[in-house]
Short mmCIF file of C-alpha atoms in Angstrom, two decimals:
data_model
loop_
_atom_site.label_atom_id
_atom_site.label_comp_id
_atom_site.label_asym_id
_atom_site.label_seq_id
_atom_site.Cartn_x
_atom_site.Cartn_y
_atom_site.Cartn_z
CA UNK A 19 101.76 114.29 -6.22
CA UNK A 20 103.08 111.46 -3.81
CA UNK A 21 105.81 110.06 -3.11
CA UNK A 22 107.08 106.88 -3.96
CA UNK A 23 109.49 105.30 -0.93
CA UNK A 24 112.18 103.25 -1.65
CA UNK A 25 110.27 100.26 -0.27
CA UNK A 26 107.44 100.87 -2.66
CA UNK A 27 109.33 101.68 -5.42
CA UNK A 28 110.67 97.74 -4.84
CA UNK A 29 107.95 95.82 -4.19
CA UNK A 30 106.10 97.34 -7.50
CA UNK A 31 109.39 96.46 -9.56
CA UNK A 32 108.55 92.97 -8.09
CA UNK A 33 105.00 93.24 -9.17
CA UNK A 34 103.17 94.37 -5.78
CA UNK A 35 99.88 96.03 -5.81
CA UNK A 36 100.22 98.83 -3.69
CA UNK A 37 96.46 99.81 -4.10
CA UNK A 38 93.95 100.33 -1.14
CA UNK A 39 92.64 97.31 0.26
CA UNK A 40 89.16 96.70 2.03
CA UNK A 41 87.62 93.80 3.02
CA UNK A 42 85.17 91.99 5.32
CA UNK A 43 86.71 89.50 7.61
CA UNK A 44 83.76 88.27 10.26
CA UNK A 45 80.16 89.88 10.48
CA UNK A 46 77.99 88.82 13.56
CA UNK A 47 75.38 89.10 16.05
CA UNK A 48 76.45 91.01 19.31
CA UNK A 49 72.62 92.14 20.93
CA UNK A 50 69.47 91.20 20.00
CA UNK A 51 66.35 92.21 21.98
CA UNK A 52 62.91 91.55 20.91
CA UNK A 53 59.70 92.42 23.06
CA UNK A 54 56.55 91.97 22.90
CA UNK A 55 55.31 93.36 26.62
CA UNK A 56 51.15 92.97 25.07
CA UNK A 57 50.98 89.82 23.55
CA UNK A 58 48.61 88.00 22.84
CA UNK A 59 46.71 91.16 22.76
CA UNK A 60 49.17 92.82 20.50
CA UNK A 61 49.05 90.27 18.06
CA UNK A 62 44.83 91.14 17.40
CA UNK A 63 45.17 94.66 16.86
CA UNK A 64 43.28 95.88 13.65
CA UNK A 65 45.24 98.19 11.65
CA UNK A 66 48.69 99.95 10.80
CA UNK A 67 50.52 100.33 13.59
CA UNK A 68 53.10 103.58 13.97
CA UNK A 69 56.27 102.54 13.90
CA UNK A 70 59.88 104.55 14.70
CA UNK A 71 63.19 103.56 13.76
CA UNK A 72 66.63 104.83 14.73
CA UNK A 73 69.85 103.53 13.33
CA UNK A 74 72.95 104.64 14.60
CA UNK A 75 76.65 103.56 13.40
CA UNK A 76 79.82 103.29 15.43
CA UNK A 77 82.87 102.45 14.10
CA UNK A 78 86.48 101.85 16.59
CA UNK A 79 90.01 100.52 15.64
CA UNK A 80 91.40 97.02 16.61
CA UNK A 81 94.73 97.20 15.70
CA UNK A 82 96.70 95.65 12.50
CA UNK A 83 94.02 97.49 10.35
CA UNK A 84 91.42 96.05 11.09
CA UNK A 85 88.15 98.14 12.37
CA UNK A 86 84.93 97.02 14.08
CA UNK A 87 82.23 98.90 12.98
CA UNK A 88 78.65 98.61 14.39
CA UNK A 89 75.22 99.31 12.91
CA UNK A 90 72.50 99.81 15.64
CA UNK A 91 68.88 99.14 14.68
CA UNK A 92 66.18 100.21 17.09
CA UNK A 93 62.47 99.67 16.31
CA UNK A 94 59.40 99.94 17.94
CA UNK A 95 55.52 99.71 16.77
CA UNK A 96 52.55 101.32 18.67
CA UNK A 97 49.01 100.78 18.27
CA UNK A 98 47.84 104.09 16.98
CA UNK A 99 44.67 104.61 18.94
CA UNK A 100 46.28 104.11 22.13
CA UNK A 101 50.00 104.55 22.01
CA UNK A 102 50.73 101.39 23.58
CA UNK A 103 53.47 98.95 22.46
CA UNK A 104 52.99 96.64 19.89
CA UNK A 105 56.97 95.17 19.48
CA UNK A 106 59.94 96.34 20.12
CA UNK A 107 63.43 94.91 18.76
CA UNK A 108 66.88 96.14 19.13
CA UNK A 109 69.57 94.68 17.28
CA UNK A 110 73.72 95.49 17.08
CA UNK A 111 74.84 94.36 14.18
CA UNK A 112 78.88 94.39 13.41
CA UNK A 113 81.04 93.80 10.81
CA UNK A 114 85.17 93.50 11.28
CA UNK A 115 87.00 95.14 8.19
CA UNK A 116 90.31 95.27 7.21
CA UNK A 117 91.57 98.08 5.35
CA UNK A 118 95.03 98.06 3.91
CA UNK A 119 96.89 100.99 2.24
CA UNK A 120 93.86 103.06 2.95
CA UNK A 121 94.68 106.92 3.03
CA UNK A 122 93.90 108.18 6.52
CA UNK A 123 91.02 110.88 4.95
CA UNK A 124 89.46 107.86 3.70
CA UNK A 125 89.15 105.36 6.57
CA UNK A 126 85.89 107.66 7.78
CA UNK A 127 83.86 108.16 5.11
CA UNK A 128 84.24 103.86 4.68
CA UNK A 129 83.58 103.01 7.89
CA UNK A 130 80.71 104.96 7.86
CA UNK A 131 79.71 105.24 5.29
CA UNK A 132 80.42 101.82 3.10
CA UNK A 133 81.02 99.42 5.97
CA UNK A 134 77.42 100.02 7.25
CA UNK A 135 76.32 99.55 3.27
CA UNK A 136 77.51 96.64 3.28
CA UNK A 137 76.29 95.45 6.84
CA UNK A 138 72.81 96.66 6.12
CA UNK A 139 71.07 94.18 4.27
CA UNK A 140 72.12 91.41 6.81
CA UNK A 141 70.96 93.34 9.56
CA UNK A 142 67.61 93.81 7.57
CA UNK A 143 66.48 90.10 7.51
CA UNK A 144 68.23 89.99 10.78
CA UNK A 145 65.12 92.19 12.11
CA UNK A 146 62.62 90.73 9.89
CA UNK A 147 63.08 87.90 10.99
CA UNK A 148 62.72 88.30 14.21
CA UNK A 149 59.52 89.88 14.19
CA UNK A 150 58.00 87.26 12.05
CA UNK A 151 59.12 84.88 15.14
CA UNK A 152 57.42 87.77 17.69
CA UNK A 153 54.24 86.76 15.80
CA UNK A 154 54.13 90.54 13.41
CA UNK A 155 54.46 90.58 9.97
CA UNK A 156 57.96 90.66 9.01
CA UNK A 157 59.21 94.62 9.15
CA UNK A 158 61.16 95.39 6.10
CA UNK A 159 63.22 98.22 6.51
CA UNK A 160 63.70 100.74 3.49
CA UNK A 161 67.28 100.96 2.49
CA UNK A 162 69.07 103.67 4.41
CA UNK A 163 71.45 106.56 2.87
CA UNK A 164 74.95 106.45 4.81
CA UNK A 165 76.31 108.34 2.60
CA UNK A 166 73.60 111.86 3.12
CA UNK A 167 73.57 110.89 6.81
CA UNK A 168 77.60 111.50 6.84
CA UNK A 169 77.09 114.56 4.80
CA UNK A 170 74.71 115.49 7.15
CA UNK A 171 76.95 115.13 10.58
CA UNK A 172 79.79 116.73 8.30
CA UNK A 173 77.71 119.70 8.21
CA UNK A 174 76.40 120.14 12.01
CA UNK A 175 80.42 119.13 12.52
CA UNK A 176 80.90 122.73 11.30
CA UNK A 177 78.24 123.93 13.95
CA UNK A 178 80.21 122.80 16.26
CA UNK A 179 78.29 119.07 17.20
CA UNK A 180 79.79 115.89 17.76
CA UNK A 181 82.25 113.99 15.42
CA UNK A 182 80.03 111.14 13.88
CA UNK A 183 80.81 107.63 15.31
CA UNK A 184 84.36 106.67 16.69
CA UNK A 185 86.55 106.35 13.43
#
């Protein structure tokens, strides 16, 4: 059972809400790169390209209950027959979150699962627009199971792997 401090008891008596609170203060593109090195030839390719996608999450404390969460997405498309690069896009999309009253054990799951889940639809749109503006059909990324990725990292940690992100 959790003990209530005298300060918390007084705050509750005065109608304060001591439940944990999370909010997003800002979200922004930190870095964006699009390469179409073989244009205009790459714009005339036939068939479906081979798409490779990598996603990473990084989180760090910013002081006063604020945390920056970065979602890095890298995608490339290659011509299946030749392996020639059609395009490559790299996005570093971030959000500034404020977490007040959250227990320490809830920080990492929020920062590497929930925060990226909030950021992903916006990052997905940036990627789709960037690829479309590069002359290709928009790249619509499938939803990512950040919870599943986090559980895999927890399992890997038990095997001596590095921690997930910098949370």
